[in-house]
């Protein structure tokens, strides 16, 4: 794994999309830290939005887990952190908790924009309650991501369209969400795999979307079936559908 603070000069893969050209406007600049446990994804984001002359975005650091994230964010004091929800060491919520003093700095606040493959309501609500200024999924285009970063820098709240409803519903309700003991047995990664399986994705498609190997997907599926005492993916799909996780 590379030095978590290493950012500039990271080359994108041959399949990476061309760098986004639409930035925050002439002369605008934002310093960003990328936090994601998949190096390939960080490299892709760096290639897509990190061409500072075109986008105005300067990637000043990277991190792959909670401890690295807190260290890099504290050292670099970026304006915006692109934060994955599921990270080794406690997840994005733990990063937000440990960086609360930086978010509360009135002179130089560090703002967080969640960038995740997950579009689950509990993930969205969790990081927003933790202090993130927005939540977008990894299907976002490079141009839209650049624009979202600048909006968060300016203090706006930014959400992928269907996710905004989760936040509105959550904060409009005074009732705490019910605890699902079965779901709580699963790790965050197992929940991601569960949802994709229930949506009909093949193992290879899940591996590509989550930047993990097919063998790892198979291991997660086996763990989910064992923990939930289910026999196959059809039962798993029915289980997930009944809980409105699909």
CSV table of C-alpha atoms in Angstrom, one decimal:
chain,number,residue,atom,x,y,z
A,1,UNK,CA,0.0,0.0,0.0
A,2,UNK,CA,1.3,3.4,-0.8
A,3,UNK,CA,2.0,6.2,1.7
A,4,UNK,CA,-1.5,7.4,2.7
A,5,UNK,CA,-0.4,11.1,2.3
A,6,UNK,CA,0.9,10.5,-1.3
A,7,UNK,CA,-1.5,12.2,-3.7
A,8,UNK,CA,0.0,14.1,-6.6
A,9,UNK,CA,1.5,12.2,-9.6
A,10,UNK,CA,-0.7,9.1,-9.2
A,11,UNK,CA,-1.3,7.7,-12.7
A,12,UNK,CA,-4.8,6.5,-13.7
A,13,UNK,CA,-5.4,3.2,-15.3
A,14,UNK,CA,-5.7,2.8,-19.1
A,15,UNK,CA,-9.5,2.4,-18.7
A,16,UNK,CA,-9.9,5.6,-16.6
A,17,UNK,CA,-12.2,8.2,-18.1
A,18,UNK,CA,-10.8,11.5,-19.3
A,19,UNK,CA,-10.3,14.1,-16.6
A,20,UNK,CA,-13.3,16.2,-15.9
A,21,UNK,CA,-13.0,19.6,-17.4
A,22,UNK,CA,-15.9,21.4,-15.6
A,23,UNK,CA,-14.5,22.9,-12.4
A,24,UNK,CA,-15.7,25.4,-9.9
A,25,UNK,CA,-15.1,28.4,-12.2
A,26,UNK,CA,-12.0,30.5,-13.2
A,27,UNK,CA,-9.5,30.9,-10.4
A,28,UNK,CA,-11.3,28.7,-7.9
A,29,UNK,CA,-9.4,26.1,-6.0
A,30,UNK,CA,-10.2,23.4,-3.4
A,31,UNK,CA,-7.9,21.1,-1.5
A,32,UNK,CA,-9.2,17.5,-1.2
A,33,UNK,CA,-8.3,14.3,0.6
A,34,UNK,CA,-9.5,11.0,-0.8
A,35,UNK,CA,-10.5,8.3,1.8
A,36,UNK,CA,-11.3,4.9,0.4
A,37,UNK,CA,-9.9,1.5,1.2
A,38,UNK,CA,-9.6,0.5,-2.5
A,39,UNK,CA,-6.4,1.9,-4.0
A,40,UNK,CA,-7.7,1.3,-7.6
A,41,UNK,CA,-10.7,3.5,-6.9
A,42,UNK,CA,-8.6,6.3,-5.4
A,43,UNK,CA,-6.4,6.2,-8.4
A,44,UNK,CA,-9.4,6.5,-10.7
A,45,UNK,CA,-10.8,9.5,-8.8
A,46,UNK,CA,-7.4,11.1,-8.8
A,47,UNK,CA,-7.2,10.7,-12.6
A,48,UNK,CA,-10.7,11.9,-13.1
A,49,UNK,CA,-10.8,15.0,-10.9
A,50,UNK,CA,-7.3,15.7,-9.8
A,51,UNK,CA,-6.0,17.6,-12.8
A,52,UNK,CA,-5.9,20.9,-10.9
A,53,UNK,CA,-5.4,23.2,-13.9
A,54,UNK,CA,-8.6,21.9,-15.5
A,55,UNK,CA,-10.8,21.2,-12.5
A,56,UNK,CA,-9.5,23.4,-9.7
A,57,UNK,CA,-9.3,20.3,-7.5
A,58,UNK,CA,-6.0,19.6,-5.8
A,59,UNK,CA,-5.7,16.2,-4.1
A,60,UNK,CA,-3.4,16.7,-1.2
A,61,UNK,CA,-3.7,13.3,0.5
A,62,UNK,CA,-5.1,9.8,0.5
A,63,UNK,CA,-6.0,7.3,3.1
A,64,UNK,CA,-7.3,3.7,3.2
A,65,UNK,CA,-8.6,3.2,6.7
A,66,UNK,CA,-9.8,5.2,9.7
A,67,UNK,CA,-6.5,5.8,11.4
A,68,UNK,CA,-4.8,6.9,8.2
A,69,UNK,CA,-7.7,9.2,7.4
A,70,UNK,CA,-7.6,11.0,10.7
A,71,UNK,CA,-3.8,11.4,10.5
A,72,UNK,CA,-3.8,12.7,6.9
A,73,UNK,CA,-6.8,15.0,7.4
A,74,UNK,CA,-5.3,16.5,10.6
A,75,UNK,CA,-1.9,17.0,8.8
A,76,UNK,CA,-3.2,18.5,5.6
A,77,UNK,CA,-6.4,20.3,6.7
A,78,UNK,CA,-8.2,20.1,3.4
A,79,UNK,CA,-11.3,22.0,2.6
A,80,UNK,CA,-13.2,18.9,1.5
A,81,UNK,CA,-12.8,15.2,2.3
A,82,UNK,CA,-14.3,12.6,-0.1
A,83,UNK,CA,-15.1,9.9,2.4
A,84,UNK,CA,-16.1,6.3,1.8
A,85,UNK,CA,-18.7,4.9,4.2
A,86,UNK,CA,-17.2,1.5,4.8
A,87,UNK,CA,-13.6,1.6,6.0
A,88,UNK,CA,-11.4,-0.7,8.1
A,89,UNK,CA,-11.2,0.6,11.6
A,90,UNK,CA,-14.7,1.7,12.2
A,91,UNK,CA,-16.1,3.2,9.0
A,92,UNK,CA,-16.7,6.7,7.8
A,93,UNK,CA,-18.8,7.5,10.9
A,94,UNK,CA,-15.7,6.9,13.1
A,95,UNK,CA,-13.6,9.3,10.9
A,96,UNK,CA,-16.3,11.9,11.3
A,97,UNK,CA,-16.4,11.4,15.1
A,98,UNK,CA,-12.7,11.8,15.4
A,99,UNK,CA,-12.6,14.8,13.1
A,100,UNK,CA,-15.4,16.6,14.8
A,101,UNK,CA,-13.1,19.4,16.1
A,102,UNK,CA,-11.9,20.1,12.5
A,103,UNK,CA,-15.5,20.3,11.2
A,104,UNK,CA,-16.3,22.8,14.0
A,105,UNK,CA,-13.4,25.1,13.2
A,106,UNK,CA,-15.0,28.4,12.4
A,107,UNK,CA,-12.0,29.8,10.5
A,108,UNK,CA,-10.9,26.8,8.5
A,109,UNK,CA,-13.6,24.0,8.6
A,110,UNK,CA,-13.0,20.6,7.1
A,111,UNK,CA,-16.1,19.5,5.3
A,112,UNK,CA,-17.0,16.0,4.3
A,113,UNK,CA,-18.7,14.6,1.3
A,114,UNK,CA,-19.5,10.9,1.4
A,115,UNK,CA,-18.7,9.0,-1.8
A,116,UNK,CA,-19.9,5.4,-1.6
A,117,UNK,CA,-21.1,2.4,-3.6
A,118,UNK,CA,-23.8,2.0,-1.0
A,119,UNK,CA,-27.2,3.7,-1.4
A,120,UNK,CA,-28.7,2.2,1.7
A,121,UNK,CA,-30.8,4.6,3.9
A,122,UNK,CA,-28.9,3.6,7.1
A,123,UNK,CA,-25.6,4.4,5.5
A,124,UNK,CA,-26.8,7.8,4.2
A,125,UNK,CA,-28.4,8.8,7.5
A,126,UNK,CA,-25.5,7.6,9.6
A,127,UNK,CA,-22.8,9.8,8.0
A,128,UNK,CA,-25.2,12.8,7.7
A,129,UNK,CA,-25.9,12.5,11.5
A,130,UNK,CA,-22.1,12.3,11.9
A,131,UNK,CA,-21.6,15.7,10.2
A,132,UNK,CA,-21.1,15.0,6.5
A,133,UNK,CA,-22.4,17.8,4.2
A,134,UNK,CA,-23.6,15.4,1.5
A,135,UNK,CA,-23.7,11.9,0.1
A,136,UNK,CA,-23.2,10.9,-3.5
A,137,UNK,CA,-22.8,7.4,-5.0
A,138,UNK,CA,-19.9,6.1,-7.1
A,139,UNK,CA,-22.0,6.2,-10.2
A,140,UNK,CA,-21.6,10.0,-10.3
A,141,UNK,CA,-19.7,11.5,-13.3
A,142,UNK,CA,-16.4,13.3,-12.8
A,143,UNK,CA,-17.9,16.6,-13.8
A,144,UNK,CA,-20.7,16.3,-11.3
A,145,UNK,CA,-18.3,15.1,-8.6
A,146,UNK,CA,-16.1,18.2,-9.1
A,147,UNK,CA,-19.2,20.5,-8.9
A,148,UNK,CA,-20.3,18.7,-5.7
A,149,UNK,CA,-16.9,19.2,-4.1
A,150,UNK,CA,-17.1,22.9,-4.8
A,151,UNK,CA,-20.6,23.1,-3.5
A,152,UNK,CA,-19.6,21.4,-0.2
A,153,UNK,CA,-16.6,23.7,0.1
A,154,UNK,CA,-19.1,26.6,0.0
A,155,UNK,CA,-21.2,25.1,2.7
A,156,UNK,CA,-24.0,23.6,0.6
A,157,UNK,CA,-25.5,20.2,1.2
A,158,UNK,CA,-25.2,17.8,-1.8
A,159,UNK,CA,-27.0,14.5,-2.4
A,160,UNK,CA,-27.6,12.1,-5.2
A,161,UNK,CA,-31.3,12.7,-6.2
A,162,UNK,CA,-32.9,9.6,-4.6
A,163,UNK,CA,-30.8,9.8,-1.4
A,164,UNK,CA,-32.1,13.2,-0.4
A,165,UNK,CA,-35.5,11.6,0.5
A,166,UNK,CA,-33.8,9.3,3.0
A,167,UNK,CA,-32.4,12.3,4.9
A,168,UNK,CA,-35.7,14.3,4.8
A,169,UNK,CA,-37.6,11.3,6.0
A,170,UNK,CA,-35.1,10.5,8.8
A,171,UNK,CA,-34.9,14.0,10.2
A,172,UNK,CA,-38.7,14.6,9.8
A,173,UNK,CA,-39.4,11.6,12.0
A,174,UNK,CA,-38.9,11.6,15.8
A,175,UNK,CA,-39.0,7.8,16.0
A,176,UNK,CA,-35.7,5.9,16.2
A,177,UNK,CA,-35.3,3.3,13.4
A,178,UNK,CA,-36.1,-0.2,14.7
A,179,UNK,CA,-33.1,-2.5,15.4
A,180,UNK,CA,-32.9,-5.5,13.1
A,181,UNK,CA,-30.8,-8.0,15.1
A,182,UNK,CA,-30.4,-10.3,12.0
A,183,UNK,CA,-29.0,-7.4,9.9
A,184,UNK,CA,-26.8,-6.3,12.7
A,185,UNK,CA,-25.0,-9.6,12.5
A,186,UNK,CA,-23.6,-8.7,9.1
A,187,UNK,CA,-20.5,-6.5,8.5
A,188,UNK,CA,-20.9,-3.4,6.3
A,189,UNK,CA,-19.2,-5.2,3.4
A,190,UNK,CA,-21.5,-8.2,3.8
A,191,UNK,CA,-24.5,-5.9,3.7
A,192,UNK,CA,-23.2,-4.4,0.4
A,193,UNK,CA,-22.8,-7.8,-1.1
A,194,UNK,CA,-26.3,-8.8,0.2
A,195,UNK,CA,-28.0,-5.9,-1.5
A,196,UNK,CA,-26.2,-6.5,-4.8
A,197,UNK,CA,-27.0,-10.2,-4.8
A,198,UNK,CA,-30.7,-9.4,-4.0
A,199,UNK,CA,-30.7,-7.0,-7.0
A,200,UNK,CA,-29.7,-9.8,-9.3
A,201,UNK,CA,-26.0,-9.0,-9.8
A,202,UNK,CA,-23.7,-11.8,-10.8
A,203,UNK,CA,-20.6,-12.4,-8.7
A,204,UNK,CA,-18.3,-10.9,-11.4
A,205,UNK,CA,-20.4,-7.8,-11.5
A,206,UNK,CA,-20.3,-7.4,-7.7
A,207,UNK,CA,-16.6,-7.9,-7.7
A,208,UNK,CA,-16.1,-5.2,-10.3
A,209,UNK,CA,-18.4,-2.7,-8.5
A,210,UNK,CA,-16.9,-3.3,-5.1
A,211,UNK,CA,-13.3,-3.6,-6.4
A,212,UNK,CA,-12.8,-7.0,-4.8
A,213,UNK,CA,-12.1,-10.4,-6.2
A,214,UNK,CA,-14.8,-12.9,-7.2
A,215,UNK,CA,-13.4,-15.3,-4.5
A,216,UNK,CA,-13.9,-12.6,-1.9
A,217,UNK,CA,-17.5,-12.1,-3.1
A,218,UNK,CA,-18.1,-15.8,-2.7
A,219,UNK,CA,-16.7,-15.7,0.8
A,220,UNK,CA,-19.0,-12.9,1.8
A,221,UNK,CA,-22.0,-14.6,0.3
A,222,UNK,CA,-21.2,-17.8,2.3
A,223,UNK,CA,-20.8,-15.7,5.5
A,224,UNK,CA,-24.2,-14.0,4.9
A,225,UNK,CA,-26.0,-17.3,4.2
A,226,UNK,CA,-24.5,-18.8,7.3
A,227,UNK,CA,-25.3,-15.8,9.6
A,228,UNK,CA,-28.8,-15.5,8.4
A,229,UNK,CA,-29.4,-19.3,8.3
A,230,UNK,CA,-30.4,-19.2,4.6
A,231,UNK,CA,-29.7,-21.9,2.0
A,232,UNK,CA,-29.3,-20.0,-1.3
A,233,UNK,CA,-29.4,-16.7,-3.1
A,234,UNK,CA,-33.1,-17.0,-3.8
A,235,UNK,CA,-33.9,-17.2,-0.1
A,236,UNK,CA,-31.5,-14.3,0.5
A,237,UNK,CA,-33.3,-12.2,-2.1
A,238,UNK,CA,-36.6,-12.9,-0.4
A,239,UNK,CA,-35.1,-12.0,3.0
A,240,UNK,CA,-33.7,-8.7,1.7
A,241,UNK,CA,-36.9,-7.8,-0.2
A,242,UNK,CA,-39.0,-8.4,2.9
A,243,UNK,CA,-36.8,-5.9,4.8
A,244,UNK,CA,-36.9,-3.4,1.9
A,245,UNK,CA,-33.1,-3.5,1.5
A,246,UNK,CA,-33.2,-4.0,-2.3
